Coordinates of C-alpha atoms and ligand atoms in Angstrom, one line a residue:
X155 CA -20.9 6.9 41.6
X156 CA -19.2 6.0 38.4
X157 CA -18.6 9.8 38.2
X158 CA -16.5 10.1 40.9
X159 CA -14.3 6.6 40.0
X160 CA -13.5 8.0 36.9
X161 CA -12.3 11.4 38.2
X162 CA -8.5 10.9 36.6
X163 CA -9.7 10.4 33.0
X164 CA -10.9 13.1 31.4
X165 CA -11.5 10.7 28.0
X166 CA -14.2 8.8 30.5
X167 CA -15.3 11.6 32.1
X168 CA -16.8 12.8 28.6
X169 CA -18.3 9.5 27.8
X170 CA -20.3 9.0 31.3
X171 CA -20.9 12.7 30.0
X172 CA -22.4 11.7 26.6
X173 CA -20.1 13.7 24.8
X174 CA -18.4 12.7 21.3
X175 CA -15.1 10.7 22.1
X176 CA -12.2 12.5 19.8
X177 CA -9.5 11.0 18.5
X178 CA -7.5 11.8 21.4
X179 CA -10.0 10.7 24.0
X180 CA -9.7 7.5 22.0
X181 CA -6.2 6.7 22.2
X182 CA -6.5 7.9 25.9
X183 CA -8.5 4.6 26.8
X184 CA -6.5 2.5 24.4
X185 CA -3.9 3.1 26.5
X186 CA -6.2 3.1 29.9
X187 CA -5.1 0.0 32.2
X188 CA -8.1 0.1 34.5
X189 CA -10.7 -2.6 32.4
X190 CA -12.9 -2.7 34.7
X191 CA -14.0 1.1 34.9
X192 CA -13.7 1.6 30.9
X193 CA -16.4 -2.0 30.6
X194 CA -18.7 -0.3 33.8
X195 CA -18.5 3.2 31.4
X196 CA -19.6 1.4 27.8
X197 CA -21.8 -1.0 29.7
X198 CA -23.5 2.6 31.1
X199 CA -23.9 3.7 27.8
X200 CA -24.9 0.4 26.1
X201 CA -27.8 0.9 28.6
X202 CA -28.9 4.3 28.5
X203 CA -28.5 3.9 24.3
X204 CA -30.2 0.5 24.1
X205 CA -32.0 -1.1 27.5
X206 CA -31.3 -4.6 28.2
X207 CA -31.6 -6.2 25.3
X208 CA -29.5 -8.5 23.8
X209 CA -30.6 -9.4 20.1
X210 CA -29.6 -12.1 17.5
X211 CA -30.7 -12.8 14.0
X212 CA -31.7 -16.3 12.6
X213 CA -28.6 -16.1 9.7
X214 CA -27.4 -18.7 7.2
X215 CA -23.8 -18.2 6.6
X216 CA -22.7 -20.0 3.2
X217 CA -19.5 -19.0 1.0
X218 CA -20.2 -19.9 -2.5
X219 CA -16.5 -19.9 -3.2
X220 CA -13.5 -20.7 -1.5
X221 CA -11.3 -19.5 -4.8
X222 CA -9.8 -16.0 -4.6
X223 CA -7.3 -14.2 -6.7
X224 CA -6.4 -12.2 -3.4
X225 CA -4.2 -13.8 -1.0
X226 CA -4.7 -12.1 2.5
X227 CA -1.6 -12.4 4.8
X228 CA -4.5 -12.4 7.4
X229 CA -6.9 -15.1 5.5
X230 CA -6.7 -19.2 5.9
X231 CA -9.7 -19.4 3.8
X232 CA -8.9 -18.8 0.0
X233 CA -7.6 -20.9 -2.4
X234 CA -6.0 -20.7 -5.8
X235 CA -8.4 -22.3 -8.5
X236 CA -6.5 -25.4 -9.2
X237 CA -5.9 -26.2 -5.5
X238 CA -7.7 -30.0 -4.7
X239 CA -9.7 -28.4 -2.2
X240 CA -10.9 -25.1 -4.2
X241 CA -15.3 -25.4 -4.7
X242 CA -17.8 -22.9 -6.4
X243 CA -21.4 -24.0 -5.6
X244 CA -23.7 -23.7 -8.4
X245 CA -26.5 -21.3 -8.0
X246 CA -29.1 -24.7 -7.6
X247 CA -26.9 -26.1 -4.8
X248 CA -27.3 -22.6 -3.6
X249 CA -30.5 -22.7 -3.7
X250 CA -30.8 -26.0 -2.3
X251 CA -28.7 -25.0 0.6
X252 CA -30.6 -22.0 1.2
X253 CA -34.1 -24.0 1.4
X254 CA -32.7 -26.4 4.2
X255 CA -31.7 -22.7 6.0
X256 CA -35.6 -21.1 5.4
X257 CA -36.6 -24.8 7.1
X258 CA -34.2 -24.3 9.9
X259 CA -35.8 -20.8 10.5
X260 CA -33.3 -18.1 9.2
X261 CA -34.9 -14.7 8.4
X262 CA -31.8 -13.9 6.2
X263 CA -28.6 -15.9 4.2
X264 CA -25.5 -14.2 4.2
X265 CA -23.3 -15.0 1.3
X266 CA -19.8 -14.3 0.8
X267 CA -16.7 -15.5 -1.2
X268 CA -13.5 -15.3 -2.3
X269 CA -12.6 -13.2 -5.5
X270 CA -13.4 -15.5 -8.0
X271 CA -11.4 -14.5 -11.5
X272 CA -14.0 -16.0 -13.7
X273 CA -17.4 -15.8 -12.4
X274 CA -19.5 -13.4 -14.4
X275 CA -21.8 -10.9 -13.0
X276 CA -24.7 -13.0 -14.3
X277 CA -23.8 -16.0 -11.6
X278 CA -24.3 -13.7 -9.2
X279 CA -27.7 -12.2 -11.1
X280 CA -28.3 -15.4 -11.0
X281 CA -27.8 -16.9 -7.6
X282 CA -29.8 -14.1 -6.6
X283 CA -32.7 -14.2 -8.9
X284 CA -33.1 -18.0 -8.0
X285 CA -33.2 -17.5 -3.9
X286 CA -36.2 -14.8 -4.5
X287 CA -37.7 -16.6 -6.7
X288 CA -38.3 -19.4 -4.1
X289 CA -38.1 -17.3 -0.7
X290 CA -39.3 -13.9 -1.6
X291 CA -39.4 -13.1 2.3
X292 CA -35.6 -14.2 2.9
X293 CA -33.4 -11.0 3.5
X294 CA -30.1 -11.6 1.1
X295 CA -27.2 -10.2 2.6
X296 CA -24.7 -10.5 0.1
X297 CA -21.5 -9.5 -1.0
X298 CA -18.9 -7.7 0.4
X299 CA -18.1 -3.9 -0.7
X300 CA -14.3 -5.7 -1.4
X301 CA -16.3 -8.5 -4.0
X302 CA -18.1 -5.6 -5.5
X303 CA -15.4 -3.4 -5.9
X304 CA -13.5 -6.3 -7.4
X305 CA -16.6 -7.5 -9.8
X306 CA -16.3 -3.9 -11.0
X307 CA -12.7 -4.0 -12.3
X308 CA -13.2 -7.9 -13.6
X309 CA -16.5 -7.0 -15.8
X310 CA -15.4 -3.2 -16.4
X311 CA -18.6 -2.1 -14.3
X312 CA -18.8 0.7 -12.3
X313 CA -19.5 -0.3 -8.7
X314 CA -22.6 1.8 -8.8
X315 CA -24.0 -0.1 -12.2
X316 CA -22.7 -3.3 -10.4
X317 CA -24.8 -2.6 -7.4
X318 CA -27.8 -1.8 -8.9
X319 CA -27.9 -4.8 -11.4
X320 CA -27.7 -7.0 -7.9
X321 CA -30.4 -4.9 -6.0
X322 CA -32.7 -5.7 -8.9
X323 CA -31.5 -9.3 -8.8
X324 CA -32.8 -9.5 -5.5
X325 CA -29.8 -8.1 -3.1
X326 CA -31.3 -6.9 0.3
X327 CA -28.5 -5.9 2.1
X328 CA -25.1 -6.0 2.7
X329 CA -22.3 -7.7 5.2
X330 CA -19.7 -5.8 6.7
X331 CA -16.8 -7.8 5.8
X332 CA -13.8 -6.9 3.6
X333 CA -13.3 -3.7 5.8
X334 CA -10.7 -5.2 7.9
X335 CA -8.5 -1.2 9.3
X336 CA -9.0 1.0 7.3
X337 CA -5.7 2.9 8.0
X338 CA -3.3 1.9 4.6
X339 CA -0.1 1.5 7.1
X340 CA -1.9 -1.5 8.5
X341 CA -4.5 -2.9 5.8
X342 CA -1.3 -2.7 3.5
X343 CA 0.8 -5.3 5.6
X344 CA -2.9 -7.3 6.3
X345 CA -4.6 -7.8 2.6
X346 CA -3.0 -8.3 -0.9
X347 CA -5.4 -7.6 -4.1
X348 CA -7.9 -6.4 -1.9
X349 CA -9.2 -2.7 -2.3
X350 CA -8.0 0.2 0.3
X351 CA -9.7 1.0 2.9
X352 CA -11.3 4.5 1.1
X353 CA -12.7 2.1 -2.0
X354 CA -14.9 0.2 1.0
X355 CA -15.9 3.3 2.1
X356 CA -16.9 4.2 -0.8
X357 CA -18.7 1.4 -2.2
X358 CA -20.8 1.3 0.7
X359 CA -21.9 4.8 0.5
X360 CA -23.2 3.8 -2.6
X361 CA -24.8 0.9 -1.6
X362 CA -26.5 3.1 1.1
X363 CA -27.7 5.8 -0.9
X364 CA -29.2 3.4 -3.3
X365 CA -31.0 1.9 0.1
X366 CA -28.8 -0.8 0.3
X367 CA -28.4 -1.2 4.3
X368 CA -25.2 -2.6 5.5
X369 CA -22.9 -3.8 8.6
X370 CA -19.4 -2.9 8.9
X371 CA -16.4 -5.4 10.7
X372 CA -12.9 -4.2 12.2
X373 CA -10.5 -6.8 12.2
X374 CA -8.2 -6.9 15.4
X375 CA -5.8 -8.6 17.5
X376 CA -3.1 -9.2 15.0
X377 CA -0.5 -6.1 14.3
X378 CA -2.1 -3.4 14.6
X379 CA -1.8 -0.2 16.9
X380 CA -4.2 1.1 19.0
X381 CA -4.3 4.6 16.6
X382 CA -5.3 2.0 13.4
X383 CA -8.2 0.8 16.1
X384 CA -9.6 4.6 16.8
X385 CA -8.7 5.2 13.0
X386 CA -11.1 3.3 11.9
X387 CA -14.0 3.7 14.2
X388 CA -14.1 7.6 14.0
X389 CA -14.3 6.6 9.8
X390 CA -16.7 4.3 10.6
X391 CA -19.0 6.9 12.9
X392 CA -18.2 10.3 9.6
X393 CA -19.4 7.4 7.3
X394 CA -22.9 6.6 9.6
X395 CA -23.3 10.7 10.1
X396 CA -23.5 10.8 6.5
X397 CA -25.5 7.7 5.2
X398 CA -27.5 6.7 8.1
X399 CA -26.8 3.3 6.6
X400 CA -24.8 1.1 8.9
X401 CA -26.8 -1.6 11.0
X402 CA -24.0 -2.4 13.0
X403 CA -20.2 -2.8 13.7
X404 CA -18.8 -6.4 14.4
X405 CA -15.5 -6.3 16.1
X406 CA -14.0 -10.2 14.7
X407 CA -11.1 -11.1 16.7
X408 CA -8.2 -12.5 14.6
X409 CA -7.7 -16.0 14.5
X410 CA -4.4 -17.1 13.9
X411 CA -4.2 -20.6 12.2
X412 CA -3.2 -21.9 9.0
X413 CA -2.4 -17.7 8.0
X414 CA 0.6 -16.2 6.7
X415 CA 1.0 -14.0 9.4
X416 CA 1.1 -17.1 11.7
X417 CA 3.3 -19.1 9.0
X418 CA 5.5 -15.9 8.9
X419 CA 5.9 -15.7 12.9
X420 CA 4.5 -11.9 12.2
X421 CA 1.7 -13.0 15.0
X422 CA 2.9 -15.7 16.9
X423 CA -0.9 -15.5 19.4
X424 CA -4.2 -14.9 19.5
X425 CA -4.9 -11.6 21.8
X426 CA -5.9 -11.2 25.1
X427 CA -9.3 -11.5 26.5
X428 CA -8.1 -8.0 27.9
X429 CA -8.2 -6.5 24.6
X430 CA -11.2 -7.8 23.2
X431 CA -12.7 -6.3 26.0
X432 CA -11.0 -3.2 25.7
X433 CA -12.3 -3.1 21.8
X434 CA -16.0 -3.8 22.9
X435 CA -16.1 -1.0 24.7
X436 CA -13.7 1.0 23.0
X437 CA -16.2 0.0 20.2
X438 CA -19.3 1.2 21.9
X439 CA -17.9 4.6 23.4
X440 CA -16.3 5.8 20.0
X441 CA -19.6 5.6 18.2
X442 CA -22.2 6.3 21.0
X443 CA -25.5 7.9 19.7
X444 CA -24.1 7.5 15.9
X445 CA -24.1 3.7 15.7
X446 CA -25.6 2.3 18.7
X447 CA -25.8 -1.6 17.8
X448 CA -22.4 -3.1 18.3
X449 CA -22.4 -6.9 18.0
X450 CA -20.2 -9.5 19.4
X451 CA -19.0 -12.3 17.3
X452 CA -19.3 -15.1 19.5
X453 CA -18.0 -17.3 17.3
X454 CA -14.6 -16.0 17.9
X455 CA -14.7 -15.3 21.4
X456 CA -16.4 -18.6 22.5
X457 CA -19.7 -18.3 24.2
X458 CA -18.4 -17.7 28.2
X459 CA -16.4 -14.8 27.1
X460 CA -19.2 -13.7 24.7
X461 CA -21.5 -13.0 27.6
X462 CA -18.3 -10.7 29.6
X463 CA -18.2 -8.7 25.9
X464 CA -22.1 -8.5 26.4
X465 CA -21.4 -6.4 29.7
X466 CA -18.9 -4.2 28.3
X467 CA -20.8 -2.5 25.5
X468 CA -22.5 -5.5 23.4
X469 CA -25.8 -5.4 23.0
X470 CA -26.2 -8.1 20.1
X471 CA -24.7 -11.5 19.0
X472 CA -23.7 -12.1 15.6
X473 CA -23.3 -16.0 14.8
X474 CA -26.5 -18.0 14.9
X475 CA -24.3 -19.3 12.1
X476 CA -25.7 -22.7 10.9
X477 CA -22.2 -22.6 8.6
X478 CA -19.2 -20.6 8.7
X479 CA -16.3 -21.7 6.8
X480 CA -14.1 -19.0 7.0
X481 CA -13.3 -19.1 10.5
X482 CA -13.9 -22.7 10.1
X483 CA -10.4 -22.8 8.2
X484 CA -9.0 -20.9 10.7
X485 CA -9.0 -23.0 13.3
X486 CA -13.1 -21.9 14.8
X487 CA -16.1 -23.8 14.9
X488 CA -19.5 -22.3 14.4
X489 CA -23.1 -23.8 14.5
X490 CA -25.5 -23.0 17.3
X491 CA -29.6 -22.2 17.6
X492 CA -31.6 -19.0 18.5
X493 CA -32.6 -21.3 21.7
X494 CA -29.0 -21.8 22.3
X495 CA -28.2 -17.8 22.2
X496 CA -31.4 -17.1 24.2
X497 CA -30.0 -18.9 26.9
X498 CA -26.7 -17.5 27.0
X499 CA -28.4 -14.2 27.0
X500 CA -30.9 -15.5 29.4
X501 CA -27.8 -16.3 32.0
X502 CA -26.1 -13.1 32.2
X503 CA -29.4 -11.3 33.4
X504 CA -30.6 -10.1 29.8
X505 CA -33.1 -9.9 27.8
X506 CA -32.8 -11.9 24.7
X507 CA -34.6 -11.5 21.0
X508 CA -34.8 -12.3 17.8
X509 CA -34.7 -9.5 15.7
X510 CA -34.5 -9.5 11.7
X511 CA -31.3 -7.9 9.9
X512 CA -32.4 -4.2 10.0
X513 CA -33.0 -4.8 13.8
X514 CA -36.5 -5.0 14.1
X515 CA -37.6 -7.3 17.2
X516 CA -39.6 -10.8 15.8
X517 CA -40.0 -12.3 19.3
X518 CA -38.7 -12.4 22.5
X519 CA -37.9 -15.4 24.6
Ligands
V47_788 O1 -13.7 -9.9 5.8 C1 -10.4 -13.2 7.5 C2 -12.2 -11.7 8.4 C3 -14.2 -11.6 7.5 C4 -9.6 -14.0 9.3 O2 -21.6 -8.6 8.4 C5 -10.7 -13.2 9.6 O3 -23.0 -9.9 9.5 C6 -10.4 -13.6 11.8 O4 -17.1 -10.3 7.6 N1 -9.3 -14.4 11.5 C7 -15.4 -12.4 7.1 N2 -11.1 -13.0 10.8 C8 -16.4 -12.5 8.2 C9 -17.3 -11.3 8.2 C10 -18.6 -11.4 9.0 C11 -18.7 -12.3 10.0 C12 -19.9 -12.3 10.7 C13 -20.9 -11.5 10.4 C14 -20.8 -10.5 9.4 C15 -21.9 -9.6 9.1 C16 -19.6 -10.4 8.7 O5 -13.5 -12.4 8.3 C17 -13.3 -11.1 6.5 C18 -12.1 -10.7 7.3 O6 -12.2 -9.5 7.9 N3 -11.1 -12.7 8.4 N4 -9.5 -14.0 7.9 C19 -8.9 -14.6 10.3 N5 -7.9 -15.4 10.1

């Protein structure tokens, strides 16, 4: 049935197929106007790849600094150190925080920050050391490869030496933030003092091949092009054919306030629900059969248009979020519980569970 629908595009024709979408094929359905044919394709393969299920994790999300010597045209969250409102928690009221999360339920803390000029390695040692120490069973997700490529140039480290003084601190895993596009005509106008999109790459091949499991992000809906979009995921599915390594991609959909592309009228709106739709499946065809868990950040989308991504090639929700500051100072809130995301799962026909980071099933609902 779908076969015959999507006779005049030979880019969907090869992914009802099964076969590897090329570059070309990608920009094809960039550019394809008929949504509802390229969702019913990626919501085909979702299911052939990956059933009915819709999983979510139990995550803490805290951000142990807000002060970063990067200022991101695309960010709302860092701060310069002197600013009234700049905080570094201490590695107790990490802890503390982190004990109130285990309570609550999570199976793993993510912790992220800003690029903090004058925290030394050992904080972090430290922060991680201390979380083990009290809940040995908690998966750390920690650190982006952007914070340990720029801990590597701050203490004079190599990022391979950083990374493995953190695994044996206690690092589990890693998030996929930091990755933003990949392309440098885009991530050049996007980030400032961050490291190109090749350094990511390459820290987290490291991270991999020292068994350090990781997600990766693509952040859209601002200026970029669709060939910056298929840019990155075909480096995103060469990076997973070599390592094995990535858990899953998260799409996170701009948002615009309090940035300097908003304060500079470079983005003047959020995008479309059209286009996230359009990078969901976009998302799922590109890497289909490489990296088969792509996750929609409902936090972003809100939870009604959540559950539409869900049927165009999501087959996981990232945000059980009990904190989230970073889309917090852009203008989103977060907070919601597994019962909460069961439900939503629950009303689009699904089948929801909890799974742990490396996407393990704990319990179905
Ligand atoms: O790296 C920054 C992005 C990321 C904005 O790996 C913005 O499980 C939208 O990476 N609008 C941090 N996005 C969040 C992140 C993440 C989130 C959830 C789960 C995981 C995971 C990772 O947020 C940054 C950057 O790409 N970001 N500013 C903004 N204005």
């Amino acid at each position: 049935m779908l076969e015959q629908l999507v006779g005049d595009s030979k880019a969907l024709d090869r992914a009802l197929a099964g076969e590897e979408l090329s570059y070309n094929d990608g920009l094809e359905l960039m550019n394809y106007d008929n949504l509802h044919l390229l969702g019913a394709v990626a919501d085909n393969t979702r299911k052939k790849l990956v059933g009915d299920t819709v999983s979510f994790a139990a995550s803490y999300y805290m951000n142990y600094t807000n002060v970063c010597a990067a200022s991101c045209q695309m960010c709302a969250f860092y701060r310069k150190g002197d600013e009234d409102d700049a905080y570094t928690l201490t590695p107790q009221e990490i802890e503390q925080r982190v004990g109130i999360a285990k309570q609550m339920g999570a199976t793993e803390v993510h912790i992220v920050g800003g690029f903090h000029p004058k925290l030394p390695l050992e904080y972090y040692e430290d922060m991680m050391k201390t979380i083990k120490k009290s809940h040995p069973t908690l998966n750390i997700k920690a650190l982006t490869a952007a914070e340990i490529f720029f801990l590597s140039k701050l203490t004079k480290n190599s990022t391979k030496e950083i990374l493995s003084r953190l695994k044996d601190a206690g690092l589990d895993s890693m998030p996929g933030g930091g990755a933003e596009l990949f392309h440098p005509d885009i991530r050049n106008k996007i980030v400032r003092g961050k490291c190109s999109g090749q350094e990511w790459i390459n820290v987290i091949e490291e991270a991999h091949n020292m068994g350090i499991k990781s997600n990766v992000t693509m952040l859209y809906g601002h200026i970029e092009k669709p060939e910056h979009i298929i840019d990155h995921l075909i480096k995103i599915r060469d990076l997973q054919k070599k390592t094995n390594g990535l858990l899953t991609l998260i799409p996170l959909k701009f948002s615009l306030d309090n940035t300097e592309l908003e304060q500079n009228n470079l983005v003047t709106h959020e995008c479309s629900s059209v286009y996230d739709l359009k990078i969901i499946a976009l998302s799922r065809l590109m890497l289909a059969g490489v990296l088969n868990n792509i996750s929609v950040y409902w936090v972003a989308l809100g939870k009604k248009l959540a559950q539409v991504a869900l049927s165009n090639g999501g087959n996981d929700l990232v945000g059980t979020a009990f904190s989230e500051e970073i889309y917090r100072a852009a203008g989103k809130h977060t907070a919601s519980s597994v019962d909460d995301l069961a439900t939503m799962v629950k009303e689009i026909g699904r089948n929801p569970a909890q799974r742990n980071t490396h996407f393990d099933i704990l319990n179905k609902f």
